[in-house]
Short mmCIF file of C-alpha atoms in Angstrom, two decimals:
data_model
loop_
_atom_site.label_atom_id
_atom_site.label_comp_id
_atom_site.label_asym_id
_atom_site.label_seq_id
_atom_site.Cartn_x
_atom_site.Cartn_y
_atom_site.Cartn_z
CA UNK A 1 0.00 0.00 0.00
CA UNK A 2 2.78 2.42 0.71
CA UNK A 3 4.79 1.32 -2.24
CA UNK A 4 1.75 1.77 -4.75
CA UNK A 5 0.67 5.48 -3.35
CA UNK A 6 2.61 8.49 -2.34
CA UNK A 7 -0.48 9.96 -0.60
CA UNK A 8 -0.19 7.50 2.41
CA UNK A 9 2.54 7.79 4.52
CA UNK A 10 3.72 5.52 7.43
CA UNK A 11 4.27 7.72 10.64
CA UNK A 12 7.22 7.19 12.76
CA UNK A 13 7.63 6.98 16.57
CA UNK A 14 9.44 8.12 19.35
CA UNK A 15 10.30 5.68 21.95
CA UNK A 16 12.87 5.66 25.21
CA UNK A 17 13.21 1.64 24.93
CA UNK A 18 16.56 0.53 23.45
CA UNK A 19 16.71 -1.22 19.87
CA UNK A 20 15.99 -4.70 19.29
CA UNK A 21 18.20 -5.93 16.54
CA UNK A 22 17.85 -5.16 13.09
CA UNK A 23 16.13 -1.72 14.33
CA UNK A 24 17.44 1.57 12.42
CA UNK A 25 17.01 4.59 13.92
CA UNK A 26 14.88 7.01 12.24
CA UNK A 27 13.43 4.09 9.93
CA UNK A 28 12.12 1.97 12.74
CA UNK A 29 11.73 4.44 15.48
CA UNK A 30 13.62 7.45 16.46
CA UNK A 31 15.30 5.83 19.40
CA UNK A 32 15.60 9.01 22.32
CA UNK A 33 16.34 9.12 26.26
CA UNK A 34 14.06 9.39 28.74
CA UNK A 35 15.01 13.45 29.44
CA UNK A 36 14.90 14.80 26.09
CA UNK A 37 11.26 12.51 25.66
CA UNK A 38 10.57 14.16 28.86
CA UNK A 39 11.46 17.86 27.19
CA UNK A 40 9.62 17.04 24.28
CA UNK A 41 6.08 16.84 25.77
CA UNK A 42 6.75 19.46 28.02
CA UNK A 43 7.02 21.51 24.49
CA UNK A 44 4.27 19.49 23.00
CA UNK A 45 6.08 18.29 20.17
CA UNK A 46 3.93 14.71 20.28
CA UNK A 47 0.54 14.25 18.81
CA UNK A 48 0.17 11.94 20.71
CA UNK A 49 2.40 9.76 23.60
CA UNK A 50 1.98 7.59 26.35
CA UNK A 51 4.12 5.49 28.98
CA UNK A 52 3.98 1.64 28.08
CA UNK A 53 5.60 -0.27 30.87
CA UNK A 54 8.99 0.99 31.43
CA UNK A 55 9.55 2.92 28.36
CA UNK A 56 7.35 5.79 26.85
CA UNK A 57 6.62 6.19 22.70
CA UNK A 58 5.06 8.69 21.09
CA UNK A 59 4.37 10.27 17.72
CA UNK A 60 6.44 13.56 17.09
CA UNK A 61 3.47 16.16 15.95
CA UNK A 62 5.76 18.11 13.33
CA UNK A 63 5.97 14.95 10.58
CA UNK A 64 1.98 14.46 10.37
CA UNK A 65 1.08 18.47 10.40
CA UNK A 66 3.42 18.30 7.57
CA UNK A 67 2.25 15.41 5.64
CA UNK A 68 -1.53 16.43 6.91
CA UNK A 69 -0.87 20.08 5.34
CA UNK A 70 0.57 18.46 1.73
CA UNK A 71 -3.19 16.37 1.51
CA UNK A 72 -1.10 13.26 2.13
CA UNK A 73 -2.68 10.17 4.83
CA UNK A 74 -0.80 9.22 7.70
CA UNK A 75 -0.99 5.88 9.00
CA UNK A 76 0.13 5.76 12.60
CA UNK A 77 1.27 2.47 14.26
CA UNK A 78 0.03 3.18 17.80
CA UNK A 79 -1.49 1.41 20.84
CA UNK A 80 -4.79 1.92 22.64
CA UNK A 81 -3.81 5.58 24.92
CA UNK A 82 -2.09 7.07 21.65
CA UNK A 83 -5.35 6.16 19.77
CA UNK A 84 -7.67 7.72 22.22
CA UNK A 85 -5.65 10.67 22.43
CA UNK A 86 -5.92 10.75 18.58
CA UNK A 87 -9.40 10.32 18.17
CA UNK A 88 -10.10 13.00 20.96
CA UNK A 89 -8.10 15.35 18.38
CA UNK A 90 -8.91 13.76 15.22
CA UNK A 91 -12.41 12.48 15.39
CA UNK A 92 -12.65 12.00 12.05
CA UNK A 93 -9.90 9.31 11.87
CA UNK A 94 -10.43 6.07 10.86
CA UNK A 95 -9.48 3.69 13.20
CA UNK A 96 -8.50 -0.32 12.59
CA UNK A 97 -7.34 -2.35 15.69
CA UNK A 98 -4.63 -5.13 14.72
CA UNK A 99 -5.72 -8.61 16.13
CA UNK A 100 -2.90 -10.87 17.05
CA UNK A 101 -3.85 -14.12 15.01
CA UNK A 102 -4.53 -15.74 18.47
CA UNK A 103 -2.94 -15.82 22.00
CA UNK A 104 -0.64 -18.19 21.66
CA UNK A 105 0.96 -16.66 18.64
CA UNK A 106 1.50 -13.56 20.23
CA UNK A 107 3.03 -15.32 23.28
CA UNK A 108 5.47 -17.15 20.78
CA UNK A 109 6.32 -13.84 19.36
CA UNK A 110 6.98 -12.12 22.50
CA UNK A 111 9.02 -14.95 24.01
CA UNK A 112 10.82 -15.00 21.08
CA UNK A 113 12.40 -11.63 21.16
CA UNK A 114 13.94 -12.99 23.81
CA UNK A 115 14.09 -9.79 25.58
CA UNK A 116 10.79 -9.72 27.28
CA UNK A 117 11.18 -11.72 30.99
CA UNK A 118 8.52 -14.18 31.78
CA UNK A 119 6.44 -11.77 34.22
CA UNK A 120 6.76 -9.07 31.18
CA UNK A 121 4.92 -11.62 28.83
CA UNK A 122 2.58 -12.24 31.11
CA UNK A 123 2.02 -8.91 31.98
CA UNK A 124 1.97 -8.06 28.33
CA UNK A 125 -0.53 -10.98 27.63
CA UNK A 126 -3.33 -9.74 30.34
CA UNK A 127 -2.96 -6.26 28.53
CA UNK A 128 -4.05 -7.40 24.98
CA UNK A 129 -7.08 -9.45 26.34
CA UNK A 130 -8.27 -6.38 27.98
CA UNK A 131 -7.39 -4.08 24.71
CA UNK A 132 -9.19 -6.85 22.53
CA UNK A 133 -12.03 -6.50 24.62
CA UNK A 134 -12.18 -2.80 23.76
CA UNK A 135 -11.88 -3.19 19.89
CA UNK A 136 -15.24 -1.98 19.14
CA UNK A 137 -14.26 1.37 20.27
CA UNK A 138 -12.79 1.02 16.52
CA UNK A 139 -14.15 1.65 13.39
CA UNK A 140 -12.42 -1.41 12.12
CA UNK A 141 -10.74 -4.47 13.48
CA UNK A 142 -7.96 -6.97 11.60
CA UNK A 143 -6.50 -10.09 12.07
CA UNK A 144 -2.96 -10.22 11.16
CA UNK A 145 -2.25 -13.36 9.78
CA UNK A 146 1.07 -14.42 8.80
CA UNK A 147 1.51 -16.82 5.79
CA UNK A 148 4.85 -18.46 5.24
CA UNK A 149 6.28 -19.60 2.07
CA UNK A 150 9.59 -20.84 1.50
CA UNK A 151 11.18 -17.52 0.76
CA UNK A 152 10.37 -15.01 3.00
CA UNK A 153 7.51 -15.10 5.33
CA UNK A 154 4.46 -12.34 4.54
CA UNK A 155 2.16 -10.50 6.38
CA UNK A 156 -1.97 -10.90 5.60
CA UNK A 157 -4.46 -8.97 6.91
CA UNK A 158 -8.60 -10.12 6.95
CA UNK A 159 -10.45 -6.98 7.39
CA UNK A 160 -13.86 -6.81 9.57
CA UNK A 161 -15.98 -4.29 10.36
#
C-alpha cells in the first residue's frame, strides 16, 4: 500500500526503549532518552504519547502536520492511549485495531524476542485481552495473519468491520 501510493505515509515513533536488533534509527523508530522525551512533551512536540511499561513512545506532531498540510494520509502504528488521544483530536480518523492471530501466537512472538522476561509476557498478555475486549471502540478491526512460504515469510491482513 505504501509502495503503490505516495499519498499514504507511514508515521514514525518516538520511543525511550533501546533497539531490538535489526532496528534503524529514524526508519524503525527514532530511538531518544528518557530526558529529552521528557522535554519534548513538556514543548508538545507529540501528537500523541503515552508510557507503556517501562519505556514511553510517542508520535512527534511536526511529521503528520506536515504530511496532513501536503493532503497526504498518515498511518500511525500506535497502541490503545495514543489512539484515544488521537481520536479526541482527530475524530474524524479512521481507526483499525490489529488482532494478534490468536494468543498463543502472540506469546510465541513475545518470548521469542527474547528480551521480554517471563512476568513481562505475562504482563503483556493480560494487557491485549483487555485491549481486545475494547476493539469496538474502533471503526475497524484486523486479524494479522502471517503466511509463510519458502522464501520469506508475509504479512496478511482479513479486514472486519
Amino acid at each position: 500500500l505504501l509502495n503503490k501510493n505516495d499519498q499514504i505515509k507511514l508515521s514514525v515513533s518516538a520511543t525511550t526503549r533501546k533497539p531490538r536488533t535489526g532496528e534503524v534509527d529514524g526508519v524503525n523508530y527514532f530511538f531518544i532518552e528518557k530526558e529529552k522525551f521528557t522535554q519534548m512533551i513538556e514543548e508538545g512536540e507529540f501528537l500523541e504519547y503515552a508510557q507503556i511499561y517501562d519505556n514511553f513512545y510517542g508520535t512527534p506532531k511536526a511529521a503528520i502536520i506536515e504530511c496532513l498540510e501536503k493532503g497526504q494520509d498518515v498511518i500511525l502504528e500506535i497502541e490503545m492511549q495514543g489512539a484515544k488521544q488521537i481520536k479526541e483530536v482527530y475524530p474524524e480518523g479512521v481507526f483499525i485495531f490489529v488482532l494478534p492471530p490468536s494468543l498463543e501466537e502472540l506469546r510465541k512472538r513475545l518470548e521469542g524476542r527474547g528480551t521480554e522476561s517471563k512476568e513481562v509476557v505475562e504482563e503483556r498478555l493480560r494487557t491485549e485481552i483487555n485491549e481486545i475486549q475494547q476493539r469496538i471502540k474502533y471503526n475497524y478491526f484486523v486479524v494479522k495473519i502471517i503466511v509463510l512460504n519458502i522464501t520469506k515469510a508475509k504479512q496478511n491482513y482479513l479486514v472486519c468491520t
